[in-house]
Amino acid sequence: PGSKSTTRNCQMGKRKRSAQNPEGKVRSSFLAPRQKQRRFLVAKNSSATSNQKESETDDYDHEDWLNDDRDVYQQLVSSLQPVVKTGDQIATGNQSMVVPKIDILLTDSEDVEVVYRNEDISSEDSTSSATQIDHHGEMLSDDYFCKRFEHELSTADAEELEAFYGKSLEWESVPSKIPGVGCVVQTVPLLVNSFTAERCEFNCSSAGLLKRRTLVESGVVTRLASHWLLVNSMNEETGQSQALTALQRELFVVLNRYQDLLYSQRSHENAEEIRRLYCLHALNHVLKTQHKILKNNAEIVKAQQEGRDPDLEQYRDQGFTRPKVLILLPFRDAALQVVNLMIKLLMSEEEKCVRQKKRFREEYGHREEEEEGFLYKAASYRSVFTGNVDDCFRLGIQIQSKFLKLYTDFYSSDIIIASPLGLRTVLGATGDKKCDHDFLSSIEVLIVDQVDVYLMQNWQHVQLIFDKLHLQPQETHGCDFSRVRSWCLQGWSKHYCQTLMFSSFQAPEINAVFTKMGLNYFGKVKIATAELPGSVCQIAVRILQTFKRMECGSLVDSSDSRFDFFVSEVMPQIQSSLRTQTMIFIPNYFDFVRLRNYFIKEELSFTEISEYTSRSNVSRARSLFYRGDRQFLLYTERFHFFNRARIGGVRHVVFYQLPYYEEFYSEITNYVDSGRDRGQMAVKRTDCGSAASCIVLFSRFDAHRLERVVGTSRSMTLLHGPQRTVTFVTESVTDGQC
């Protein structure tokens, strides 16, 4: 007694009892999260009412709940009368309607009571006007969000899509080269429906954006566009058409058209530009989806207030589950940067509008101590491994009108941010009884950033996630099937999902996933570098680099063919010339195990360093190899990726297979003779002063790796030339020319 909450409840109770219903007022209990009986149909997973039952304790008191309910309802009301005032008349074709007067009555701490004053309405179908007006201004007639999700594929189109993406030879691609971007290849399905083919046209330029001039006119929600200029601070150019950088303008055309995208030129220099752009796109999609649901909810309530039965077929605006955006990231620090960007794009006062933020900073914050020598490593390494590098995490995010909730349940979240390993722990393995993948059934935007890093972690986790997308849910999870889109019920959600993949290079594994799993009926776009110079020009030591091409019939047999070629041709050459201190660089761990067993069987003098080697054993192996006590060093690419350790005492290098990252080739090759000036007397030399050498094994299935190492023009010669062995010699140590 006497507390502030009790006084407030008493005052609100008086307001409720004093509220009358004169002159035909109709009272509804809309937005009442804990009311047992609902008089009107409201979507169970609507962004206006979902997940308000959850209790929170993170600096969010009872009064904030009332403010949030009021803000949500005011947003709903504005969807009915976005640009006009109460009593004004708005045109609906040849007819007109009067905007109804709406009052808000706060009944108690949990309920918000809505009172409509039904006055003159001259239009028989007043709901049509609401669909033509948008309080944000982003729902234009040519908005790709509306074109994409309101268009329903026919059965013939769906069957054509399945056949089209199943046969790669039938793809119709349009290649082109864009200055400053690279080689752009667009694949467009030619369906029976001419509407789809027309909307898949892509000119690979920012002409559309320049013509519209503003982000809002290009389909971006005003709430996001108002904060974009402050967030995108790296662009200091002025003018409305220059709110995006040159790279962002080109990518925005693809993202805004809801086409699939594989961008293979991501680097530590443009990483922030790309991250800002896909965060803008993800939030824009979520806000548009929420606005559509809120508007349809209001129209259904209004129709029932007027005694009409709403046609629910025109209000299908949801999927089986609430999550609409899935963002895959490799480390917690990347998730931290993405969430911070979303907060800046959504709101200005972060501390008051983000729930569970303190916990988020503690779990995803930067490491207190960096490893020794971290600042002296390459910039590409620092950009990847800065901050918290834990690769097992998952985070649900719910977006409301005035606040953002972190750590929400997946089925109450709008956006899911997770690592492949963190999501794998939820999905489980194939055949497990306890596995949950229903929250992936209605994903409409899939963003996979830093795809190349997953090749260094576990690529099978990524493949499993793609396999679990858009499957039929095992449970209903409170779904209102009367609001589920028809194409979702028919199992065509995969054709309405946009896949965005950003990588530092091209790889067969990445291209295979993008080709087979990306079933977007709007088409797909691949962007890669038109001409690669090759990292072979970055060699700083004078060394003979011998490239040996091996023949193999298929990709399945490539591993066996490589091992046989190494044992029969490379090892005899090394042993006959008495080459000591030879490093064998092995990208694949299974090949590493195979070679290790071979060396043990042949009783050769070797030591090993892999991603599973302890720190003490790594130090011991480096010391033995540096002193010359071991002839061979088996060295994996994953260890080099995560550590970038500098190996001393290297005299010869053998690349069992070319590395994924082209800079690794020059780094490893430059290790040669690195220990000559340090303790040379302590090193045991038994190779009689033989010249330093580098041997590289490759096949036609290593075309992408070879192109990144030797360059585009040289790779064609090595792959298709008559000579199976080609030697490169560094002419100048200063400029690295070959």
XYZ file of C-alpha atoms in Angstrom:
738
model
C 0.000 0.000 0.000
C 1.199 3.435 -0.884
C 3.692 2.214 -3.505
C 3.956 3.952 -6.847
C 2.909 0.859 -8.780
C -0.269 0.465 -6.674
C -1.188 4.113 -7.131
C -0.663 3.879 -10.870
C -2.808 0.752 -11.142
C -5.624 2.414 -9.162
C -5.556 5.446 -11.414
C -5.595 3.297 -14.505
C -8.466 1.245 -13.074
C -10.476 4.446 -12.662
C -9.783 5.343 -16.268
C -11.039 1.956 -17.314
C -14.268 2.168 -15.294
C -14.938 5.717 -16.440
C -14.529 4.834 -20.083
C -17.949 4.740 -21.734
C -19.111 3.639 -25.116
C -21.371 6.401 -26.453
C -22.297 7.103 -30.033
C -21.571 3.712 -31.456
C -18.103 3.270 -30.009
C -16.794 -0.236 -30.398
C -14.296 -1.397 -27.807
C -11.638 -4.001 -28.471
C -8.907 -5.554 -26.383
C -6.165 -5.370 -28.970
C -2.533 -5.750 -27.859
C -3.431 -7.387 -24.571
C -0.627 -9.919 -24.100
C -2.042 -11.692 -21.022
C -5.764 -11.411 -21.666
C -7.353 -14.858 -21.689
C -9.997 -14.167 -24.338
C -9.425 -12.243 -27.561
C -12.396 -10.845 -29.356
C -10.548 -10.283 -32.600
C -8.184 -12.354 -34.721
C -4.591 -11.300 -34.202
C -1.616 -13.222 -35.558
C 0.059 -15.204 -32.801
C 3.511 -14.529 -34.098
C 2.895 -10.891 -34.966
C 5.735 -8.541 -34.159
C 3.239 -6.338 -32.302
C 2.134 -8.965 -29.787
C 4.632 -11.823 -29.778
C 6.890 -12.627 -26.878
C 5.439 -9.975 -24.561
C 4.760 -12.736 -22.015
C 8.438 -13.091 -21.264
C 9.619 -11.498 -18.065
C 12.847 -9.533 -18.057
C 14.979 -8.203 -15.224
C 17.582 -6.181 -17.102
C 16.839 -2.548 -16.231
C 13.358 -2.645 -17.704
C 10.629 -1.665 -15.260
C 6.844 -1.865 -15.410
C 6.383 1.602 -16.824
C 8.592 0.781 -19.781
C 6.211 -2.019 -20.687
C 3.365 0.453 -20.931
C 5.420 2.841 -23.010
C 6.404 0.081 -25.393
C 2.796 -1.080 -25.803
C 1.733 2.482 -26.461
C 4.506 2.949 -29.027
C 3.633 -0.276 -30.800
C -0.008 0.702 -30.998
C 0.798 4.195 -32.201
C 2.830 2.596 -34.973
C -0.172 0.432 -35.810
C -2.496 3.430 -35.813
C -0.161 5.324 -38.100
C -0.421 2.467 -40.592
C -4.133 3.250 -40.887
C -3.664 7.002 -41.238
C -0.036 7.578 -42.203
C -0.103 10.885 -44.019
C -3.482 12.350 -43.160
C -5.243 13.599 -40.055
C -8.411 12.410 -38.411
C -11.483 13.440 -40.357
C -9.676 13.985 -43.649
C -10.839 12.267 -46.780
C -8.476 10.129 -48.828
C -9.088 8.842 -52.313
C -9.436 5.143 -53.078
C -9.809 5.005 -56.821
C -13.155 6.596 -57.725
C -14.310 6.607 -54.103
C -13.199 8.222 -50.888
C -13.202 7.428 -47.204
C -13.024 9.383 -43.979
C -10.186 8.505 -41.645
C -11.735 7.152 -38.425
C -11.012 8.705 -35.067
C -9.126 6.424 -32.719
C -8.591 6.756 -28.990
C -6.209 4.863 -26.730
C -7.295 3.898 -23.238
C -4.758 2.317 -20.894
C -6.853 -0.074 -18.819
C -4.239 -1.574 -16.512
C -0.624 -2.641 -16.390
C -1.082 -5.325 -19.008
C -3.909 -4.276 -21.327
C -4.182 -1.540 -23.873
C -7.761 -0.864 -24.900
C -8.492 0.557 -28.314
C -11.632 2.536 -29.060
C -12.685 3.213 -32.654
C -15.187 5.967 -33.409
C -16.945 4.639 -36.481
C -18.044 7.578 -38.581
C -18.917 8.062 -42.226
C -17.129 5.652 -44.524
C -18.199 6.024 -48.122
C -15.945 3.249 -49.431
C -17.259 -0.287 -49.272
C -13.751 -1.724 -49.159
C -11.815 0.625 -46.931
C -8.961 -1.808 -46.511
C -7.753 -1.123 -50.024
C -6.733 2.398 -49.067
C -4.562 1.160 -46.245
C -2.602 -1.007 -48.601
C -1.819 1.980 -50.803
C -0.501 4.193 -48.024
C 2.617 3.620 -45.983
C 3.633 5.689 -42.978
C 7.333 5.049 -43.613
C 7.192 5.869 -47.296
C 9.155 2.794 -48.340
C 6.305 0.667 -49.720
C 6.430 2.086 -53.214
C 4.606 0.531 -56.113
C 7.873 -0.756 -57.576
C 9.431 -1.859 -54.301
C 11.164 -5.205 -54.775
C 10.030 -6.367 -51.341
C 6.413 -6.235 -52.499
C 7.181 -7.618 -55.941
C 9.061 -10.559 -54.559
C 6.916 -11.774 -51.670
C 3.481 -10.872 -53.035
C 4.132 -12.677 -56.299
C 3.167 -16.354 -56.175
C 4.965 -18.827 -58.367
C 2.872 -21.162 -60.426
C 3.358 -24.896 -60.292
C 4.962 -24.812 -63.732
C 7.445 -22.146 -62.610
C 8.383 -24.136 -59.500
C 8.990 -27.257 -61.553
C 11.113 -25.295 -64.008
C 13.186 -23.902 -61.175
C 13.904 -27.377 -59.857
C 15.003 -28.564 -63.291
C 16.913 -25.352 -63.975
C 19.094 -25.472 -60.898
C 19.529 -29.212 -61.156
C 21.229 -29.024 -64.561
C 24.113 -26.600 -64.663
C 24.488 -26.880 -68.449
C 21.136 -25.176 -68.968
C 22.093 -22.045 -67.067
C 21.816 -18.854 -69.039
C 24.504 -16.516 -67.736
C 25.196 -12.905 -68.632
C 28.885 -12.065 -67.998
C 30.144 -8.506 -67.868
C 33.026 -6.519 -66.408
C 32.429 -3.524 -64.184
C 35.340 -1.129 -63.498
C 36.249 -1.152 -59.844
C 34.087 -4.208 -59.138
C 35.363 -7.059 -61.282
C 33.869 -9.811 -63.388
C 30.115 -10.073 -62.845
C 28.176 -13.139 -63.947
C 24.414 -13.186 -63.501
C 22.309 -16.321 -63.809
C 18.636 -15.711 -64.511
C 15.946 -18.406 -64.761
C 13.739 -18.083 -67.820
C 10.395 -19.060 -66.391
C 7.020 -19.282 -68.047
C 5.876 -16.210 -66.174
C 7.264 -13.148 -67.987
C 6.984 -11.070 -64.799
C 9.816 -13.006 -63.181
C 12.104 -12.784 -66.195
C 11.530 -9.054 -66.457
C 12.376 -8.395 -62.801
C 15.574 -10.422 -63.028
C 17.231 -7.964 -65.394
C 20.392 -6.544 -63.867
C 22.551 -3.895 -65.480
C 25.359 -4.184 -62.922
C 25.410 -0.451 -62.318
C 24.101 2.060 -59.844
C 21.932 3.820 -62.412
C 18.759 2.856 -60.581
C 20.024 4.261 -57.313
C 21.279 7.453 -58.927
C 17.916 7.897 -60.613
C 16.053 7.493 -57.319
C 18.660 9.717 -55.587
C 17.804 8.746 -52.015
C 17.849 5.556 -50.000
C 14.216 6.033 -48.989
C 13.118 6.253 -52.601
C 15.186 3.124 -53.260
C 13.191 1.131 -50.718
C 15.024 1.735 -47.422
C 12.901 2.430 -44.356
C 13.116 6.020 -43.191
C 14.062 4.915 -39.695
C 17.225 3.307 -41.068
C 18.011 5.901 -43.698
C 18.068 8.651 -41.079
C 20.887 6.917 -39.185
C 22.759 5.588 -42.215
C 24.821 8.691 -42.954
C 26.140 8.724 -39.396
C 26.925 5.007 -39.406
C 28.545 5.022 -42.834
C 31.029 7.658 -41.711
C 33.857 6.377 -43.880
C 32.196 8.032 -46.850
C 32.923 11.737 -46.511
C 31.472 12.655 -49.896
C 28.459 14.900 -49.935
C 25.261 14.611 -51.898
C 22.272 12.340 -51.674
C 23.422 9.975 -54.402
C 26.780 9.481 -52.657
C 25.441 8.193 -49.357
C 26.959 4.855 -50.375
C 30.519 4.155 -51.410
C 31.265 2.965 -54.928
C 31.364 -0.662 -53.803
C 28.220 -0.318 -51.710
C 26.300 1.206 -54.620
C 27.052 -1.762 -56.850
C 26.230 -4.327 -54.178
C 23.115 -2.441 -53.106
C 21.601 -3.010 -56.538
C 21.827 -6.782 -56.031
C 20.764 -6.793 -52.395
C 17.815 -4.499 -52.978
C 16.616 -6.654 -55.878
C 16.640 -9.725 -53.601
C 18.965 -11.653 -55.873
C 21.464 -14.177 -54.560
C 25.016 -12.856 -54.373
C 28.441 -14.479 -54.163
C 31.065 -11.784 -53.697
C 34.604 -13.194 -53.818
C 36.634 -10.043 -53.227
C 36.131 -9.486 -49.535
C 39.243 -8.201 -47.750
C 40.162 -6.514 -44.499
C 40.003 -3.196 -46.344
C 36.390 -3.415 -47.552
C 35.070 -5.675 -44.771
C 33.440 -2.825 -42.880
C 31.717 -1.482 -45.996
C 30.203 -4.871 -46.711
C 29.179 -5.440 -43.086
C 27.350 -2.126 -42.904
C 25.511 -2.796 -46.128
C 24.167 -6.241 -45.259
C 23.180 -5.048 -41.773
C 21.155 -2.288 -43.435
C 19.543 -4.795 -45.771
C 18.718 -7.268 -42.994
C 17.108 -4.631 -40.768
C 15.250 -3.154 -43.705
C 13.746 -6.535 -44.508
C 12.692 -7.159 -40.901
C 11.088 -3.731 -40.476
C 9.162 -4.054 -43.722
C 7.924 -7.478 -42.684
C 6.809 -6.180 -39.295
C 5.073 -3.196 -40.831
C 3.133 -5.404 -43.219
C 2.003 -7.671 -40.376
C 0.976 -4.723 -38.204
C -0.986 -3.166 -41.013
C -2.797 -6.391 -41.801
C -3.566 -6.921 -38.117
C -5.146 -3.486 -37.959
C -7.208 -4.116 -41.075
C -8.504 -7.412 -39.687
C -9.472 -5.755 -36.418
C -11.162 -2.913 -38.245
C -13.132 -5.306 -40.447
C -14.399 -7.181 -37.423
C -15.251 -3.917 -35.705
C -17.477 -3.113 -38.652
C -19.121 -6.530 -38.524
C -17.459 -7.818 -41.687
C -15.687 -11.130 -42.070
C -12.180 -10.320 -43.345
C -10.885 -12.219 -46.327
C -7.852 -13.865 -44.731
C -6.460 -14.934 -48.100
C -5.294 -11.392 -48.769
C -3.600 -11.185 -45.356
C -1.141 -14.048 -45.750
C 2.042 -12.326 -44.648
C 3.942 -14.773 -42.453
C 5.871 -18.023 -42.471
C 5.764 -21.045 -40.228
C 8.059 -19.405 -37.675
C 9.094 -15.863 -36.832
C 12.871 -15.768 -37.690
C 13.357 -14.163 -41.073
C 17.093 -13.410 -41.213
C 19.984 -15.769 -40.458
C 23.522 -14.379 -40.274
C 26.431 -16.818 -40.062
C 29.682 -15.424 -38.643
C 32.921 -17.209 -37.691
C 33.779 -15.576 -34.341
C 32.109 -13.729 -31.486
C 33.933 -10.504 -32.301
C 32.271 -10.430 -35.725
C 28.891 -10.872 -34.015
C 29.752 -8.016 -31.659
C 30.438 -5.691 -34.576
C 27.230 -6.693 -36.359
C 25.052 -6.133 -33.289
C 26.680 -2.752 -32.605
C 25.984 -1.714 -36.188
C 22.349 -2.766 -35.910
C 21.946 -0.772 -32.710
C 23.382 2.330 -34.363
C 21.138 1.900 -37.391
C 17.992 1.385 -35.337
C 18.339 3.920 -32.549
C 20.529 6.613 -31.092
C 20.239 6.009 -27.326
C 21.815 2.588 -27.041
C 21.927 2.118 -23.299
C 18.209 2.789 -22.747
C 16.882 0.789 -25.698
C 18.865 -2.462 -25.676
C 17.992 -5.204 -23.248
C 20.590 -7.700 -22.011
C 23.329 -5.472 -23.394
C 25.526 -5.799 -20.317
C 25.511 -9.561 -20.606
C 26.192 -9.309 -24.301
C 29.269 -7.138 -23.787
C 30.632 -9.484 -21.161
C 30.252 -12.576 -23.337
C 31.198 -11.077 -26.697
C 33.652 -8.376 -25.609
C 37.299 -8.084 -26.548
C 39.995 -10.192 -25.029
C 41.970 -8.558 -22.234
C 45.357 -9.729 -23.485
C 46.538 -10.223 -27.030
C 49.037 -12.900 -27.938
C 52.682 -12.007 -28.046
C 53.648 -10.519 -31.400
C 50.019 -10.012 -32.469
C 50.602 -6.428 -33.593
C 53.517 -7.487 -35.796
C 51.486 -9.935 -37.849
C 49.797 -9.223 -41.173
C 46.842 -6.859 -41.328
C 44.636 -9.597 -42.769
C 45.395 -11.765 -39.728
C 44.686 -8.968 -37.242
C 41.365 -8.147 -38.881
C 40.168 -11.750 -38.488
C 41.502 -12.560 -35.027
C 40.979 -9.275 -33.230
C 38.792 -9.529 -30.163
C 36.899 -12.595 -28.971
C 37.662 -15.514 -31.295
C 35.321 -18.060 -29.743
C 33.697 -19.937 -32.629
C 30.756 -21.479 -30.742
C 27.890 -19.042 -30.190
C 24.298 -18.309 -31.174
C 22.191 -15.243 -30.479
C 18.541 -14.401 -31.046
C 17.521 -10.775 -31.641
C 14.005 -9.363 -31.447
C 13.283 -5.920 -32.866
C 10.486 -3.744 -31.534
C 9.530 -0.164 -32.214
C 11.561 1.436 -29.434
C 13.864 -1.274 -28.150
C 15.941 -4.235 -29.178
C 16.057 -7.487 -27.221
C 19.071 -9.777 -27.177
C 19.214 -13.433 -26.135
C 15.625 -14.098 -27.169
C 14.359 -17.559 -27.931
C 14.806 -18.483 -31.589
C 11.045 -18.747 -32.133
C 10.588 -15.238 -30.718
C 13.471 -13.708 -32.681
C 13.507 -11.765 -35.910
C 17.234 -12.207 -36.568
C 19.491 -15.112 -35.621
C 23.249 -14.570 -35.470
C 25.296 -17.715 -34.989
C 28.453 -19.537 -35.919
C 28.233 -22.804 -37.876
C 29.478 -24.732 -34.854
C 27.070 -22.995 -32.478
C 24.129 -23.719 -34.759
C 25.271 -27.285 -35.293
C 24.927 -27.974 -31.572
C 21.231 -27.082 -31.865
C 20.535 -28.826 -35.156
C 22.274 -32.022 -34.101
C 23.583 -34.706 -36.397
C 21.590 -36.538 -39.022
C 19.425 -39.177 -37.373
C 19.472 -37.674 -33.881
C 16.165 -37.849 -32.052
C 16.695 -34.574 -30.211
C 17.259 -32.066 -32.954
C 15.487 -28.833 -33.751
C 15.509 -27.158 -37.145
C 12.000 -25.684 -37.298
C 13.302 -22.152 -36.699
C 15.042 -22.347 -40.095
C 11.845 -23.183 -41.987
C 10.930 -19.579 -42.873
C 14.293 -17.875 -43.356
C 13.957 -15.275 -46.111
C 17.429 -13.678 -46.028
C 20.540 -15.782 -45.409
C 23.819 -13.897 -44.942
C 27.082 -15.849 -44.770
C 30.030 -13.558 -44.102
C 33.703 -14.589 -44.225
C 32.875 -17.840 -45.970
C 36.567 -18.583 -46.517
C 37.133 -18.834 -42.754
C 34.684 -21.749 -42.519
C 36.975 -23.765 -44.780
C 39.571 -23.453 -42.017
C 37.037 -24.510 -39.353
C 34.659 -27.256 -40.475
C 32.909 -26.955 -43.801
C 30.522 -29.802 -42.990
C 28.763 -27.592 -40.446
C 27.925 -25.109 -43.207
C 26.642 -27.854 -45.478
C 24.424 -29.201 -42.705
C 22.887 -25.767 -42.089
C 22.030 -25.394 -45.766
C 20.488 -28.868 -45.758
C 18.261 -27.972 -42.781
C 16.883 -24.786 -44.340
C 13.212 -24.598 -45.373
C 12.220 -28.053 -44.181
C 8.700 -28.826 -43.046
C 8.367 -27.993 -39.323
C 7.923 -30.865 -36.914
C 5.720 -28.800 -34.570
C 3.355 -25.863 -35.030
C 5.069 -23.529 -32.515
C 1.868 -21.481 -32.194
C 1.624 -20.817 -35.913
C -1.556 -19.243 -37.305
C -1.863 -21.117 -40.587
C -4.506 -18.718 -41.851
C -1.739 -16.094 -42.085
C 0.955 -18.318 -43.611
C 1.836 -17.493 -47.199
C 0.561 -19.966 -49.755
C 3.982 -20.508 -51.335
C 5.304 -21.370 -47.899
C 2.585 -23.980 -47.400
C 3.436 -25.518 -50.759
C 7.092 -25.953 -49.781
C 8.487 -23.278 -52.085
C 10.150 -21.152 -49.398
C 13.591 -21.983 -50.786
C 12.710 -20.109 -53.974
C 11.905 -16.973 -51.955
C 15.088 -17.001 -49.859
C 17.911 -14.616 -50.716
C 21.418 -15.994 -50.095
C 24.310 -13.553 -49.657
C 27.819 -14.979 -49.403
C 30.979 -12.912 -48.944
C 34.356 -14.566 -49.334
C 37.985 -13.599 -49.920
C 38.386 -16.020 -52.812
C 36.628 -18.551 -54.995
C 36.680 -22.226 -54.128
C 34.879 -25.277 -55.522
C 33.258 -25.918 -52.141
C 31.828 -22.405 -51.994
C 30.653 -22.422 -55.603
C 28.971 -25.806 -55.138
C 26.955 -24.642 -52.123
C 25.995 -21.383 -53.800
C 24.932 -23.142 -57.000
C 22.999 -26.060 -55.539
C 21.484 -24.412 -52.472
C 20.694 -20.973 -53.875
C 17.274 -21.518 -55.505
C 16.190 -17.890 -55.717
C 13.671 -17.368 -58.499
C 14.957 -13.817 -58.943
C 18.313 -15.208 -60.072
C 21.852 -15.019 -58.731
C 24.949 -12.896 -59.242
C 28.613 -13.857 -58.896
C 31.270 -11.183 -58.574
C 34.962 -12.078 -58.793
C 38.201 -10.349 -59.722
C 38.603 -10.088 -63.470
C 42.411 -10.397 -63.524
C 44.604 -11.712 -60.716
C 48.329 -10.839 -60.679
C 49.309 -13.773 -58.484
C 51.198 -13.925 -55.202
C 54.210 -15.491 -56.916
C 55.389 -11.965 -57.591
C 55.690 -11.327 -53.847
C 58.571 -13.767 -53.359
C 61.480 -11.905 -51.779
C 64.136 -14.665 -51.994
C 65.947 -16.007 -55.027
C 64.579 -19.507 -55.406
C 63.596 -22.001 -58.088
C 59.848 -22.654 -58.020
C 58.935 -25.848 -59.866
C 55.241 -26.489 -60.620
C 54.413 -30.116 -61.408
C 51.074 -30.948 -62.973
C 49.656 -34.341 -62.147
C 46.888 -36.057 -64.054
C 43.791 -37.349 -62.297
C 40.517 -38.516 -63.741
C 38.027 -37.148 -61.234
C 37.832 -35.068 -58.099
C 37.081 -38.156 -56.041
C 40.346 -39.785 -57.136
C 42.443 -36.639 -56.780
C 43.577 -37.459 -53.228
C 44.853 -40.913 -54.211
C 46.460 -39.581 -57.389
C 48.246 -36.863 -55.437
C 49.624 -39.297 -52.881
C 50.849 -41.716 -55.558
C 52.489 -38.880 -57.488
C 54.222 -37.605 -54.343
C 55.554 -41.033 -53.371
C 56.676 -42.050 -56.858
C 58.147 -38.803 -58.211
C 58.706 -36.191 -55.504
C 60.155 -38.251 -52.657
C 62.832 -39.969 -54.800
C 63.925 -36.573 -56.077
C 64.257 -35.215 -52.536
C 66.103 -38.254 -51.170
C 68.496 -38.540 -54.109
C 69.714 -34.955 -53.716
C 70.102 -35.321 -49.917
C 67.862 -32.339 -49.232
C 67.486 -31.686 -45.542
C 65.242 -29.332 -43.606
C 62.384 -29.738 -46.077
C 58.995 -28.332 -45.113
C 55.981 -30.108 -46.597
C 52.951 -27.803 -46.626
C 49.641 -29.738 -46.474
C 46.259 -27.926 -46.649
C 44.038 -30.945 -45.939
C 44.210 -32.652 -42.554
C 43.316 -36.084 -43.958
C 46.243 -35.820 -46.365
C 48.383 -34.816 -43.398
C 47.429 -37.991 -41.521
C 48.098 -40.077 -44.608
C 51.561 -38.621 -45.101
C 52.370 -38.953 -41.423
C 51.537 -42.659 -41.509
C 53.686 -43.054 -44.622
C 56.666 -41.347 -42.962
C 56.282 -43.534 -39.877
C 56.108 -46.671 -42.006
C 59.211 -45.712 -43.983
C 61.019 -44.710 -40.763
C 61.936 -41.262 -42.087
C 63.301 -38.478 -39.916
C 60.454 -35.998 -39.521
C 58.474 -33.875 -37.111
C 54.973 -32.460 -37.384
C 52.967 -29.330 -36.633
C 49.190 -29.312 -37.073
C 46.190 -27.502 -35.630
C 45.911 -30.246 -32.977
C 49.519 -30.047 -31.825
C 49.998 -28.659 -28.318
C 52.086 -25.543 -27.750
C 54.874 -27.452 -26.077
C 55.105 -29.921 -28.950
C 55.033 -27.062 -31.460
C 58.030 -25.439 -29.767
C 59.853 -28.754 -29.646
C 59.162 -29.490 -33.329
C 60.330 -26.037 -34.400
C 63.527 -26.423 -32.408
C 64.312 -29.876 -33.818
C 63.700 -28.753 -37.368
C 65.682 -25.526 -36.948
C 68.749 -27.361 -35.625
C 68.564 -29.915 -38.427
C 67.801 -32.863 -36.148
C 64.788 -33.690 -38.307
C 64.896 -33.837 -42.088
C 61.206 -33.180 -42.782
C 58.542 -30.985 -41.218
C 54.882 -31.752 -41.921
C 53.038 -28.429 -41.661
C 49.282 -27.867 -42.105
C 47.555 -24.812 -43.536
C 45.073 -24.578 -40.672
C 47.861 -24.191 -38.134
C 49.359 -21.432 -40.234
C 45.977 -19.755 -40.583
C 45.342 -19.609 -36.841
C 48.907 -18.870 -35.711
C 51.030 -17.467 -38.580
C 54.123 -18.824 -36.850
C 57.457 -18.046 -38.483
C 59.386 -21.280 -39.053
C 63.166 -20.968 -39.088
C 65.745 -23.195 -40.746
C 63.736 -23.948 -43.894
C 65.917 -24.891 -46.865
C 63.365 -26.522 -49.159
C 59.582 -26.305 -49.486
C 57.149 -28.805 -50.975
C 53.532 -27.725 -51.449
C 51.633 -30.995 -51.347
C 48.691 -28.891 -52.549
C 48.394 -25.174 -53.132
C 46.958 -23.232 -50.171
C 43.517 -21.647 -50.159
C 44.970 -18.237 -49.305
C 47.365 -16.940 -51.916
C 49.389 -14.962 -49.367
C 50.343 -18.204 -47.640
C 52.352 -19.245 -50.690
C 54.584 -16.195 -50.574
C 54.871 -16.310 -46.766
C 55.955 -19.957 -46.681
C 58.323 -19.554 -49.608
C 59.936 -16.537 -48.005
C 60.737 -18.713 -44.979
C 63.458 -20.389 -47.010
C 66.921 -19.719 -45.552
C 65.360 -17.725 -42.726
C 67.711 -19.363 -40.194
C 70.969 -18.904 -42.062
C 71.953 -15.704 -40.278
C 70.892 -16.897 -36.818
C 73.017 -19.626 -35.296
C 74.211 -20.955 -38.607
C 77.013 -22.891 -36.889
C 74.485 -24.824 -34.845
C 72.561 -25.992 -37.875
C 73.560 -29.374 -39.263
C 74.100 -29.057 -43.024
C 74.158 -32.335 -44.938
C 72.845 -31.188 -48.331
C 76.302 -29.997 -49.462
C 75.124 -26.484 -50.083
C 72.403 -27.391 -52.589
C 70.343 -24.453 -53.843
C 67.056 -23.687 -52.116
C 64.066 -25.066 -53.957
C 60.290 -25.057 -53.991
C 58.139 -27.815 -55.504
C 54.393 -27.376 -56.081
C 51.936 -30.149 -56.954
C 48.705 -29.209 -58.709
C 45.969 -30.655 -60.894
C 43.179 -29.279 -63.014
C 40.925 -29.290 -59.954
C 43.196 -26.688 -58.330
C 42.434 -24.067 -60.964
C 41.190 -21.423 -58.512
C 44.155 -21.845 -56.177
C 46.617 -21.841 -59.054
C 45.130 -18.664 -60.482
C 45.525 -16.842 -57.181
C 49.154 -17.935 -56.851
C 50.611 -17.543 -60.363
C 48.067 -15.152 -61.880
C 45.261 -15.536 -64.386
C 47.347 -15.585 -67.574
C 50.045 -17.925 -66.213
C 47.492 -20.345 -64.777
C 46.002 -20.998 -68.208
C 49.439 -21.925 -69.513
C 50.140 -24.271 -66.621
C 46.765 -25.996 -66.857
C 46.492 -26.413 -70.614
C 50.091 -26.184 -71.825
C 51.988 -29.164 -73.274
C 54.640 -29.102 -70.534
C 53.736 -30.792 -67.258
C 56.607 -29.142 -65.359
C 57.199 -25.393 -65.359
C 59.853 -23.533 -63.349
C 59.647 -19.927 -62.189
C 62.733 -17.980 -61.207
C 62.695 -14.731 -59.253
C 64.621 -12.189 -61.340
C 64.818 -9.390 -58.790
C 64.728 -9.796 -55.051
C 63.610 -6.209 -54.554
C 60.610 -6.096 -56.863
C 59.787 -9.816 -56.896
C 59.379 -10.065 -60.669
C 59.325 -13.575 -62.179
